[in-house]
Coordinates of N, CA and C and ligand atoms in Angstrom, one line a residue:
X1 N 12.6 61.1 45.0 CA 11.9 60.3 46.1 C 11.1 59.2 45.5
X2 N 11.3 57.8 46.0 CA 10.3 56.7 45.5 C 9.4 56.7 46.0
X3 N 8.2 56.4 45.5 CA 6.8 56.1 45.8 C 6.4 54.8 45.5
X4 N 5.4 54.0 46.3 CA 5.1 52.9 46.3 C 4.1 52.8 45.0
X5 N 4.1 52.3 43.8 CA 3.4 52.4 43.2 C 2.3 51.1 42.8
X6 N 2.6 50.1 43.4 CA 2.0 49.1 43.1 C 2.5 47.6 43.9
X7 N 1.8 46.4 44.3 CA 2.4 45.6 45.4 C 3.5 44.3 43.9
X8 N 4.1 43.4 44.7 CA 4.8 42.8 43.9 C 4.4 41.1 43.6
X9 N 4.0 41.1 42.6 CA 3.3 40.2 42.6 C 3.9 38.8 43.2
X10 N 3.4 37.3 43.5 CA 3.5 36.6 44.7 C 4.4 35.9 43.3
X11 N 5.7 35.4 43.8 CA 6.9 34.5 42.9 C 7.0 33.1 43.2
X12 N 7.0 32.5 42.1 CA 7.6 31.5 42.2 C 8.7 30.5 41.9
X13 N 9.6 29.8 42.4 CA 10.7 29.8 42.2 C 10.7 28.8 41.3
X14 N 11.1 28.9 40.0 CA 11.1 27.7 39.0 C 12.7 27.8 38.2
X15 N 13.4 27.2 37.8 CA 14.5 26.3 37.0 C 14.4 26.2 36.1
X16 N 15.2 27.4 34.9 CA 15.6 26.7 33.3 C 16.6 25.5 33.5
X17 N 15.9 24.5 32.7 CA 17.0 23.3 32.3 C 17.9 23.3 31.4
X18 N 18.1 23.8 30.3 CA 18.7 24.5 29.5 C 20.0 25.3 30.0
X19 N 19.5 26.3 31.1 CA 21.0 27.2 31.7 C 21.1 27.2 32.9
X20 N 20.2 26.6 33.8 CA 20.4 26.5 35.2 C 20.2 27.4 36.0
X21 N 19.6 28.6 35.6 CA 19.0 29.5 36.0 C 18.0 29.3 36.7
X22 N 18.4 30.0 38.2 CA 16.6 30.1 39.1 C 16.4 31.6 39.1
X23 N 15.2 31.3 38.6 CA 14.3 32.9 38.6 C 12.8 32.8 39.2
X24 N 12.4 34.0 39.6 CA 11.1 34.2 40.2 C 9.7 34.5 39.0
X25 N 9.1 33.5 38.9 CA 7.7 33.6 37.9 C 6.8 34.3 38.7
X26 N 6.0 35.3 38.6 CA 4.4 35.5 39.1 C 4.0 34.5 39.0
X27 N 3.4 34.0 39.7 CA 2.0 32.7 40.4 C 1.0 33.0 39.3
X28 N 0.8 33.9 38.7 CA -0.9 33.7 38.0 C 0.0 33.7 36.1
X29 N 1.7 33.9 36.0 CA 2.3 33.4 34.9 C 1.9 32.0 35.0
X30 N 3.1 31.4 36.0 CA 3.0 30.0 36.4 C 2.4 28.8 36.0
X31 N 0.9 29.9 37.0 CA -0.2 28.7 36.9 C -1.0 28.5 35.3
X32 N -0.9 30.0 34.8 CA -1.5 29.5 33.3 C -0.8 29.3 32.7
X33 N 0.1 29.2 32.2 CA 1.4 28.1 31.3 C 1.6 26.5 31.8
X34 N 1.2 26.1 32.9 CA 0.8 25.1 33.4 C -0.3 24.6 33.1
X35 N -1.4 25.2 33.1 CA -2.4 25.0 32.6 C -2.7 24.9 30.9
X36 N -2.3 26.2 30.5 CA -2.3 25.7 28.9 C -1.3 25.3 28.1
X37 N -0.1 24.8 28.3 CA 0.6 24.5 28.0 C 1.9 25.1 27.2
X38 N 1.2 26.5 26.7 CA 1.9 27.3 25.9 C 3.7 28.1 26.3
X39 N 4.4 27.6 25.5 CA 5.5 28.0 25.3 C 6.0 29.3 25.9
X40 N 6.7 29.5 27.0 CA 7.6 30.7 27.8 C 8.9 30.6 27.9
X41 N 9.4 31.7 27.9 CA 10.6 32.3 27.5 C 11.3 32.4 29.2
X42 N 12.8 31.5 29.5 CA 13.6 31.7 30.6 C 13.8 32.9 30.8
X43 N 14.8 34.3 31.7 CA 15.1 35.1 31.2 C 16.6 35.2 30.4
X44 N 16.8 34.3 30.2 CA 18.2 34.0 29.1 C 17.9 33.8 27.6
X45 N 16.0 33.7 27.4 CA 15.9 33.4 26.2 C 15.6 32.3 25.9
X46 N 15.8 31.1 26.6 CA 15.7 29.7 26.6 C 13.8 29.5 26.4
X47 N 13.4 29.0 24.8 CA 11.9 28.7 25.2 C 12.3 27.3 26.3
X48 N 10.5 27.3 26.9 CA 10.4 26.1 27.4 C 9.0 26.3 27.6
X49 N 8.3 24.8 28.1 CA 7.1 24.4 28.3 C 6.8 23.4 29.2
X50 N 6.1 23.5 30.4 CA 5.7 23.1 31.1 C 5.3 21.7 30.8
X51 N 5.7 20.5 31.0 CA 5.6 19.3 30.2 C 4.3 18.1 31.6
X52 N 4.3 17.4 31.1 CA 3.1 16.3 32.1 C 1.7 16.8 31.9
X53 N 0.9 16.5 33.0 CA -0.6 16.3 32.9 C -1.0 18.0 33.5
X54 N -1.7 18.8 32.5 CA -2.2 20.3 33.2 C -3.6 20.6 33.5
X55 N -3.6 21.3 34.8 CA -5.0 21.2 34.7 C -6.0 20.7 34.2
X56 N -6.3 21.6 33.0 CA -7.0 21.4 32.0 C -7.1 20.0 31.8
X57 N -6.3 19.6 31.5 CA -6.1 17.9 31.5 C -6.5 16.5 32.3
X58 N -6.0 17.3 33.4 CA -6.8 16.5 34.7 C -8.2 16.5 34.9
X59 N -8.6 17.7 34.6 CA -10.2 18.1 34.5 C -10.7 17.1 33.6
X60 N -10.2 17.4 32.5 CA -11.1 16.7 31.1 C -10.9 15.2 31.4
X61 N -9.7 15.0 31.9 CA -10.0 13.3 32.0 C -10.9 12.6 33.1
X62 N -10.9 14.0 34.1 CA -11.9 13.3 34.9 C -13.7 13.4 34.4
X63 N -13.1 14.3 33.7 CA -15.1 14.6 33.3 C -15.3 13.1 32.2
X64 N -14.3 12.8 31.4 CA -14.5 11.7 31.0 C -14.9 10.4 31.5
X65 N -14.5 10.0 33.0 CA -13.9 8.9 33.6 C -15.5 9.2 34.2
X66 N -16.1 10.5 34.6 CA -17.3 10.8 35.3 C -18.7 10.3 34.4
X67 N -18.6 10.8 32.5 CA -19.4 10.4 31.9 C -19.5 8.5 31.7
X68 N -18.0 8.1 31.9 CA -17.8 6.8 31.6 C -19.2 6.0 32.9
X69 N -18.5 6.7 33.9 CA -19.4 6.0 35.0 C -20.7 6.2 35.0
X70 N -21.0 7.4 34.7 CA -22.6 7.9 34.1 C -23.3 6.4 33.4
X71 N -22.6 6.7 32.1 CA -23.0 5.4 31.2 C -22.8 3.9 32.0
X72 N -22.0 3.8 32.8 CA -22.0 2.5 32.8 C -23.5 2.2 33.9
X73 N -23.8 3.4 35.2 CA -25.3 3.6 35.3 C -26.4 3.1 34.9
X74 N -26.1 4.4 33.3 CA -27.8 4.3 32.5 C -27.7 3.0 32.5
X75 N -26.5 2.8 31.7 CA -26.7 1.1 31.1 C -27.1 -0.3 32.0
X76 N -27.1 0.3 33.3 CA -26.8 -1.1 34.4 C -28.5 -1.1 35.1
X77 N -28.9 0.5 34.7 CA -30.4 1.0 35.0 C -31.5 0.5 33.9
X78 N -31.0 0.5 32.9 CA -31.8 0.1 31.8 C -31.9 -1.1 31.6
X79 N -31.2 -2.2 32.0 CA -31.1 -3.7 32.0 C -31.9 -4.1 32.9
X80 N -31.4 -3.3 34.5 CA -32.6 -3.4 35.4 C -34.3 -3.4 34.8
X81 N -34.1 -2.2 34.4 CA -35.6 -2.1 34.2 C -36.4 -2.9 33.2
X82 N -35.4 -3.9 32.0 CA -36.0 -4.7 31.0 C -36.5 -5.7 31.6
X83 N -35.1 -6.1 32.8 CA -35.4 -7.1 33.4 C -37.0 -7.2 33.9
X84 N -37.2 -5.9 35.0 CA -38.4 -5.8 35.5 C -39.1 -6.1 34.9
X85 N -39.6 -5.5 33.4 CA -40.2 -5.6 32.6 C -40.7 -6.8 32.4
X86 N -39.8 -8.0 31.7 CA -40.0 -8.9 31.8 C -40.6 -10.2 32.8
X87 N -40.2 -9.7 34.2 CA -40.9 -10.5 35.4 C -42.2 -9.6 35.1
X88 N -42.4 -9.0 35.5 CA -43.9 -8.3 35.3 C -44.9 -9.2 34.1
X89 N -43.9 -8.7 33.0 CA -45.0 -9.5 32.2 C -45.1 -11.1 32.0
X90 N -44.4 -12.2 32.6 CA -44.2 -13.2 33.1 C -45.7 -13.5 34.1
X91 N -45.4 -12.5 35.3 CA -46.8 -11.9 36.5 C -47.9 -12.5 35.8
X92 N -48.0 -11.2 35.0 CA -49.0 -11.0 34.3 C -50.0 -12.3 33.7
X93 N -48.5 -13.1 32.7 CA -49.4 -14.0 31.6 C -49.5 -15.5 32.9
X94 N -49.2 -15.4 33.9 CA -49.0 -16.1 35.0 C -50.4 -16.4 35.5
X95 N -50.6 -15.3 35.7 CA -51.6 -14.3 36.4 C -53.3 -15.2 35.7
X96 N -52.8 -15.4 34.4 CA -53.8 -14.7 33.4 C -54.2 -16.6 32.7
X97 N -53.4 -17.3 33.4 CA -53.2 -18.7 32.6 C -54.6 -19.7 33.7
X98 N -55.5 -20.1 33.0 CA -56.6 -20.5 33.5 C -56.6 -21.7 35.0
X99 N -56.4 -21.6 35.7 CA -56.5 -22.6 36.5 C -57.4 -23.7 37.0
X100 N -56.1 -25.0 36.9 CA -57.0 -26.2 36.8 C -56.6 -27.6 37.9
X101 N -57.6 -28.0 38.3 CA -57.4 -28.9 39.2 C -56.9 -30.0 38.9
X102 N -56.9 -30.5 37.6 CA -56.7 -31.6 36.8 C -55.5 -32.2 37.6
X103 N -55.2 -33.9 37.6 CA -54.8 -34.5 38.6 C -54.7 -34.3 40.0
X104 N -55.3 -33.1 41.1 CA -55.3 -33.6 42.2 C -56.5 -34.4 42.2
X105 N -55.8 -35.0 43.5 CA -56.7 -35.9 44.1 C -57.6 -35.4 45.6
X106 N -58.9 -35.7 45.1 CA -59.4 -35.0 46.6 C -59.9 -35.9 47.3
Ligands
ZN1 ZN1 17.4 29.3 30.3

């Protein structure tokens, strides 16, 4: 008599290029050989590897594209602020320069 011993995990239908074989992957195979890129076996034997941009990949390039923007920020905030800097002290010696009536006329 069979007994249920466990559920079947969720498949996915994927294609060796090599022999033309469609076979069913588990979803959590799939997705991490997708992800890391590492070399799996058809069931004919055939290695292969998931080829293009993986997860992992897409992630890191966005965290890069995220710091790029970052920096272009600090850098656009720190210019601001020299700037400020400079009017201020401009203000200041402005501010500070003796005033004199010399040539008006009253
Ligand atoms: Zn194959």
């Amino acid at each position: 008599m069979a007994r249920v011993t466990g559920a079947i995990a969720e498949l996915i239908a994927v294609h060796c290029g090599k022999c033309d074989i469609d076979f069913g992957m588990p979803r959590y195979f799939y997705e991490t050989r997708k992800q890391d890129g590492v070399t799996w076996y058809c069931p004919v034997g055939h290695p292969r590897v998931f080829t293009g941009t993986s997860e992992i990949e897409k992630l890191r390039e966005q965290l890069a594209d995220a710091r790029a923007a970052t920096d272009a920020v600090d850098q656009q905030r720190r210019a601001a602020e020299a700037r400020s800097q400079l009017l201020m002290n401009e203000q200041a010696r402005l501010l500070t320069v003796p005033f004199s009536f010399t040539g008006v006329k009253t």
